[in-house]
mmCIF file of C-alpha atoms in Angstrom:
data_model
loop_
_atom_site.group_PDB
_atom_site.id
_atom_site.type_symbol
_atom_site.label_atom_id
_atom_site.label_comp_id
_atom_site.label_asym_id
_atom_site.label_seq_id
_atom_site.Cartn_x
_atom_site.Cartn_y
_atom_site.Cartn_z
ATOM 1 C CA LYS A 1 80.483 110.743 5.379
ATOM 2 C CA ALA A 2 78.404 113.955 7.089
ATOM 3 C CA GLY A 3 77.673 116.678 5.057
ATOM 4 C CA VAL A 4 78.452 120.625 5.567
ATOM 5 C CA THR A 5 76.401 121.482 8.535
ATOM 6 C CA GLN A 6 75.099 125.311 8.656
ATOM 7 C CA THR A 7 73.298 126.437 11.882
ATOM 8 C CA PRO A 8 70.720 127.736 12.526
ATOM 9 C CA ARG A 9 68.653 127.091 9.419
ATOM 10 C CA TYR A 10 66.550 129.958 9.948
ATOM 11 C CA LEU A 11 66.598 133.328 12.030
ATOM 12 C CA ILE A 12 65.083 136.454 12.524
ATOM 13 C CA LYS A 13 66.698 139.569 13.720
ATOM 14 C CA THR A 14 65.794 143.060 14.487
ATOM 15 C CA ARG A 15 67.733 145.722 12.195
ATOM 16 C CA GLY A 16 70.759 146.896 14.292
ATOM 17 C CA GLN A 17 71.203 143.749 15.701
ATOM 18 C CA GLN A 18 74.048 141.373 15.468
ATOM 19 C CA VAL A 19 74.239 137.793 14.040
ATOM 20 C CA THR A 20 77.163 134.726 14.184
ATOM 21 C CA LEU A 21 76.389 131.884 11.919
ATOM 22 C CA SER A 22 78.149 128.660 12.004
ATOM 23 C CA CYS A 23 79.415 126.231 9.721
ATOM 24 C CA SER A 24 81.018 122.584 10.165
ATOM 25 C CA PRO A 25 82.696 121.320 6.235
ATOM 26 C CA ILE A 26 82.794 117.745 5.448
ATOM 27 C CA SER A 27 85.403 115.937 7.509
ATOM 28 C CA GLY A 28 88.655 116.301 6.289
ATOM 29 C CA HIS A 29 87.931 119.429 4.074
ATOM 30 C CA ARG A 30 90.154 122.512 4.806
ATOM 31 C CA SER A 31 88.422 125.328 2.535
ATOM 32 C CA VAL A 32 85.265 126.889 3.721
ATOM 33 C CA SER A 33 83.642 129.624 1.610
ATOM 34 C CA TRP A 34 80.542 131.866 2.491
ATOM 35 C CA TYR A 35 77.955 133.083 -0.239
ATOM 36 C CA GLN A 36 75.284 135.226 0.098
ATOM 37 C CA GLN A 37 72.190 134.284 -2.382
ATOM 38 C CA THR A 38 68.944 136.863 -3.060
ATOM 39 C CA PRO A 39 66.534 137.114 -5.648
ATOM 40 C CA GLY A 40 67.702 139.987 -7.047
ATOM 41 C CA GLN A 41 71.367 139.775 -6.877
ATOM 42 C CA GLY A 42 72.037 135.315 -7.092
ATOM 43 C CA LEU A 43 75.096 134.318 -5.269
ATOM 44 C CA GLN A 44 77.622 136.939 -3.876
ATOM 45 C CA PHE A 45 81.297 135.993 -2.528
ATOM 46 C CA LEU A 46 81.475 136.830 0.962
ATOM 47 C CA PHE A 47 85.286 135.318 1.645
ATOM 48 C CA GLU A 48 86.956 132.004 1.693
ATOM 49 C CA TYR A 49 88.969 130.598 4.466
ATOM 50 C CA PHE A 50 91.707 127.752 4.036
ATOM 51 C CA SER A 51 93.627 126.263 7.351
ATOM 52 C CA GLU A 52 92.402 129.288 9.381
ATOM 53 C CA THR A 53 93.616 132.009 7.111
ATOM 54 C CA GLN A 54 91.280 134.019 4.860
ATOM 55 C CA ARG A 55 92.070 133.497 1.176
ATOM 56 C CA ASN A 56 89.343 135.415 -1.055
ATOM 57 C CA LYS A 57 87.189 138.181 0.179
ATOM 58 C CA GLY A 58 84.352 139.459 -1.864
ATOM 59 C CA ASN A 59 82.951 143.192 -2.432
ATOM 60 C CA PHE A 60 81.014 143.005 0.944
ATOM 61 C CA PRO A 61 81.115 146.055 3.897
ATOM 62 C CA GLY A 62 83.251 145.430 7.069
ATOM 63 C CA ARG A 63 80.426 144.527 8.930
ATOM 64 C CA PHE A 64 80.720 141.471 7.327
ATOM 65 C CA SER A 65 83.388 139.282 9.010
ATOM 66 C CA GLY A 66 84.371 135.947 9.516
ATOM 67 C CA ARG A 67 86.640 133.308 10.661
ATOM 68 C CA GLN A 68 88.052 129.894 10.666
ATOM 69 C CA PHE A 69 88.899 127.789 13.530
ATOM 70 C CA SER A 70 91.687 124.708 14.020
ATOM 71 C CA ASN A 71 89.092 122.165 13.167
ATOM 72 C CA SER A 72 88.559 123.982 10.140
ATOM 73 C CA ARG A 73 84.808 124.932 11.615
ATOM 74 C CA SER A 74 83.885 128.468 10.333
ATOM 75 C CA GLU A 75 81.673 131.414 11.639
ATOM 76 C CA MET A 76 80.197 134.404 9.867
ATOM 77 C CA ASN A 77 79.386 137.389 11.500
ATOM 78 C CA VAL A 78 77.173 140.139 10.443
ATOM 79 C CA SER A 79 77.339 143.658 12.657
ATOM 80 C CA THR A 80 74.406 146.024 12.840
ATOM 81 C CA LEU A 81 72.023 144.121 10.430
ATOM 82 C CA GLU A 82 70.218 146.417 7.662
ATOM 83 C CA LEU A 83 66.976 145.114 6.085
ATOM 84 C CA GLY A 84 69.005 144.380 2.827
ATOM 85 C CA ASP A 85 71.337 141.811 4.568
ATOM 86 C CA SER A 86 68.276 139.716 4.695
ATOM 87 C CA ALA A 87 69.089 136.570 2.861
ATOM 88 C CA LEU A 88 69.951 132.856 2.364
ATOM 89 C CA TYR A 89 73.769 132.347 3.951
ATOM 90 C CA LEU A 90 75.463 129.423 2.238
ATOM 91 C CA CYS A 91 78.538 127.953 3.431
ATOM 92 C CA ALA A 92 80.441 125.602 1.012
ATOM 93 C CA SER A 93 83.695 123.470 1.794
ATOM 94 C CA SER A 94 86.133 121.380 -0.559
ATOM 95 C CA SER A 95 88.876 120.269 0.077
ATOM 96 C CA LYS A 96 91.809 122.611 -1.639
ATOM 97 C CA TRP A 97 91.370 125.965 -1.486
ATOM 98 C CA THR A 98 89.763 127.440 -5.025
ATOM 99 C CA GLY A 99 92.919 128.532 -6.548
ATOM 100 C CA GLY A 100 94.527 125.191 -6.295
ATOM 101 C CA SER A 101 91.150 123.170 -7.239
ATOM 102 C CA SER A 102 88.471 122.185 -9.690
ATOM 103 C CA TYR A 103 86.667 120.074 -7.759
ATOM 104 C CA GLY A 104 83.857 122.093 -6.870
ATOM 105 C CA TYR A 105 82.199 122.874 -3.545
ATOM 106 C CA THR A 106 79.943 120.998 -1.198
ATOM 107 C CA PHE A 107 77.412 123.244 0.308
ATOM 108 C CA GLY A 108 75.333 123.341 3.070
ATOM 109 C CA SER A 109 71.689 123.626 3.371
ATOM 110 C CA GLY A 110 72.376 127.624 4.314
ATOM 111 C CA THR A 111 70.803 129.653 6.907
ATOM 112 C CA ARG A 112 68.230 132.045 5.765
ATOM 113 C CA LEU A 113 68.266 135.370 7.715
ATOM 114 C CA THR A 114 65.118 137.895 7.773
ATOM 115 C CA VAL A 115 66.177 141.153 9.192
ATOM 116 C CA VAL A 116 63.104 142.859 10.404
ATOM 117 C CA THR B 1 83.880 142.818 -14.372
ATOM 118 C CA GLN B 2 83.732 139.582 -15.672
ATOM 119 C CA LEU B 3 80.462 138.645 -16.317
ATOM 120 C CA LEU B 4 79.103 134.665 -16.833
ATOM 121 C CA GLU B 5 75.775 135.326 -18.644
ATOM 122 C CA GLN B 6 73.048 132.262 -18.445
ATOM 123 C CA SER B 7 70.088 131.785 -20.731
ATOM 124 C CA PRO B 8 67.188 131.613 -20.366
ATOM 125 C CA GLN B 9 66.859 132.989 -17.270
ATOM 126 C CA PHE B 10 63.420 130.865 -17.199
ATOM 127 C CA LEU B 11 62.083 127.818 -18.643
ATOM 128 C CA SER B 12 58.845 126.142 -18.085
ATOM 129 C CA ILE B 13 58.588 122.876 -20.136
ATOM 130 C CA GLN B 14 56.392 119.417 -20.290
ATOM 131 C CA GLU B 15 57.620 116.613 -19.225
ATOM 132 C CA GLY B 16 59.217 114.456 -21.959
ATOM 133 C CA GLU B 17 60.828 117.708 -23.873
ATOM 134 C CA ASN B 18 64.289 118.228 -24.388
ATOM 135 C CA LEU B 19 66.467 121.523 -23.362
ATOM 136 C CA THR B 20 69.476 123.410 -23.242
ATOM 137 C CA VAL B 21 70.895 126.029 -21.066
ATOM 138 C CA TYR B 22 73.495 128.121 -21.895
ATOM 139 C CA CYS B 23 76.508 129.636 -20.125
ATOM 140 C CA ASN B 24 78.562 132.297 -21.820
ATOM 141 C CA SER B 25 81.317 134.787 -20.792
ATOM 142 C CA SER B 26 84.110 136.931 -23.061
ATOM 143 C CA SER B 27 86.416 135.230 -20.565
ATOM 144 C CA VAL B 28 88.317 132.387 -20.529
ATOM 145 C CA PHE B 29 87.793 129.958 -17.405
ATOM 146 C CA SER B 30 90.437 126.879 -16.297
ATOM 147 C CA SER B 31 87.308 125.083 -15.515
ATOM 148 C CA LEU B 32 83.583 125.231 -15.267
ATOM 149 C CA GLN B 33 81.105 123.642 -12.744
ATOM 150 C CA TRP B 34 77.325 123.127 -12.855
ATOM 151 C CA TYR B 35 74.980 122.875 -10.100
ATOM 152 C CA ARG B 36 71.319 122.471 -9.172
ATOM 153 C CA GLN B 37 69.662 123.821 -6.500
ATOM 154 C CA GLU B 38 66.193 123.293 -5.173
ATOM 155 C CA PRO B 39 64.031 125.673 -3.016
ATOM 156 C CA GLY B 40 65.166 126.140 0.353
ATOM 157 C CA GLU B 41 68.594 124.128 0.000
ATOM 158 C CA GLY B 42 71.948 124.586 -1.069
ATOM 159 C CA PRO B 43 73.383 124.057 -4.645
ATOM 160 C CA VAL B 44 74.771 120.546 -5.341
ATOM 161 C CA LEU B 45 77.563 119.919 -7.779
ATOM 162 C CA LEU B 46 76.454 118.074 -11.101
ATOM 163 C CA VAL B 47 79.514 117.886 -13.127
ATOM 164 C CA THR B 48 83.072 119.453 -13.502
ATOM 165 C CA VAL B 49 84.499 120.655 -16.999
ATOM 166 C CA VAL B 50 88.220 120.987 -17.679
ATOM 167 C CA THR B 51 89.444 120.379 -21.115
ATOM 168 C CA GLY B 52 88.047 122.865 -23.851
ATOM 169 C CA GLY B 53 85.887 120.901 -26.460
ATOM 170 C CA GLU B 54 84.858 118.234 -23.273
ATOM 171 C CA VAL B 55 81.808 116.729 -23.318
ATOM 172 C CA LYS B 56 80.392 114.754 -20.060
ATOM 173 C CA LYS B 57 77.245 112.968 -19.731
ATOM 174 C CA LEU B 58 75.218 112.152 -16.466
ATOM 175 C CA LYS B 59 72.424 109.708 -17.402
ATOM 176 C CA ARG B 60 69.819 112.036 -19.186
ATOM 177 C CA LEU B 61 72.177 115.221 -18.548
ATOM 178 C CA THR B 62 74.825 116.082 -21.060
ATOM 179 C CA PHE B 63 77.143 119.068 -20.361
ATOM 180 C CA GLN B 64 79.857 120.552 -23.300
ATOM 181 C CA PHE B 65 82.749 123.084 -22.617
ATOM 182 C CA GLY B 66 83.449 125.256 -25.325
ATOM 183 C CA ASP B 67 86.757 124.869 -27.230
ATOM 184 C CA ALA B 68 87.835 128.257 -26.027
ATOM 185 C CA ARG B 69 86.779 127.562 -22.477
ATOM 186 C CA LYS B 70 84.437 130.541 -22.956
ATOM 187 C CA ASP B 71 81.384 128.986 -22.605
ATOM 188 C CA SER B 72 79.342 125.834 -21.453
ATOM 189 C CA SER B 73 76.221 123.997 -22.388
ATOM 190 C CA LEU B 74 73.803 121.939 -20.561
ATOM 191 C CA HIS B 75 71.405 119.530 -22.347
ATOM 192 C CA ILE B 76 68.672 117.633 -20.656
ATOM 193 C CA THR B 77 66.938 114.921 -22.828
ATOM 194 C CA ALA B 78 63.321 113.781 -22.111
ATOM 195 C CA ALA B 79 63.007 116.169 -19.027
ATOM 196 C CA GLN B 80 61.319 114.846 -15.895
ATOM 197 C CA PRO B 81 59.967 116.670 -13.036
ATOM 198 C CA GLY B 82 62.647 115.852 -10.848
ATOM 199 C CA ASP B 83 64.884 117.890 -12.781
ATOM 200 C CA THR B 84 63.145 121.331 -11.505
ATOM 201 C CA GLY B 85 65.267 123.451 -10.093
ATOM 202 C CA LEU B 86 67.691 126.534 -10.243
ATOM 203 C CA TYR B 87 70.805 125.467 -12.436
ATOM 204 C CA LEU B 88 73.653 127.407 -11.957
ATOM 205 C CA CYS B 89 77.263 127.632 -13.997
ATOM 206 C CA ALA B 90 80.280 128.984 -12.321
ATOM 207 C CA GLY B 91 83.825 129.511 -13.565
ATOM 208 C CA LEU B 92 87.398 129.797 -12.477
ATOM 209 C CA ASP B 93 89.207 132.532 -13.513
ATOM 210 C CA SER B 94 92.837 133.198 -13.985
ATOM 211 C CA ASN B 95 92.611 134.840 -10.745
ATOM 212 C CA TYR B 96 91.538 131.970 -8.758
ATOM 213 C CA GLN B 97 87.956 133.918 -8.605
ATOM 214 C CA LEU B 98 84.833 131.872 -9.151
ATOM 215 C CA ILE B 99 82.590 133.523 -11.263
ATOM 216 C CA TRP B 100 78.791 132.726 -10.808
ATOM 217 C CA GLY B 101 75.661 132.895 -13.360
ATOM 218 C CA ALA B 102 72.626 134.285 -12.346
ATOM 219 C CA GLY B 103 71.195 130.737 -12.882
ATOM 220 C CA THR B 104 68.455 129.572 -14.741
ATOM 221 C CA LYS B 105 64.850 128.475 -13.197
ATOM 222 C CA LEU B 106 63.660 125.339 -14.947
ATOM 223 C CA ILE B 107 60.359 124.293 -14.385
ATOM 224 C CA ILE B 108 59.004 120.724 -15.423
ATOM 225 C CA LYS B 109 55.394 119.662 -15.794
ATOM 226 C CA PRO B 110 53.915 116.538 -15.577
#
């Protein structure tokens, strides 16, 4: 069974630009969650999608948005990039949404975003 | 704000030694998960504990969920260099939010 695929692996963007990150979950998984990981803040929850609906949202500004398609693939968009957005962005998939499952996540390898 | 505190934050020991990592909170969790993350990769799920007092073993790793479901521990016996990584715990709270600890960075020296 293929794992969670995130593209691209590495990205360098300039302050003020926007970026779109992609995540393909494990086949059959309908829940996709996005996290931001930085050395200082650890893992910070961005949002969770289940069957194309946003189920949960973390405490991030509106510049961070996401969506999920009918095939469960998800994209995350960050507009007007700031230096502080430099981080490892992780996507995680699960067969059920967080509230309905204690099965845990399968994470992708992440996208390392550097804003200069 | 709910917190899940992990201790120690950093641990460096010799191969063959034993160690315990702790995950503590004042909140009750319906379940708790442990992950290990290696540099440049995403976290990998090690175990999920659900029942208060539950103990799960994964080879040399022993996970315990506290009786009150507010804390958990991970004990590693005879640590090996391959155990090196960032260990994260995450608890599912009553609002169906997954609360993450900041992690314990573990280095096992050969």
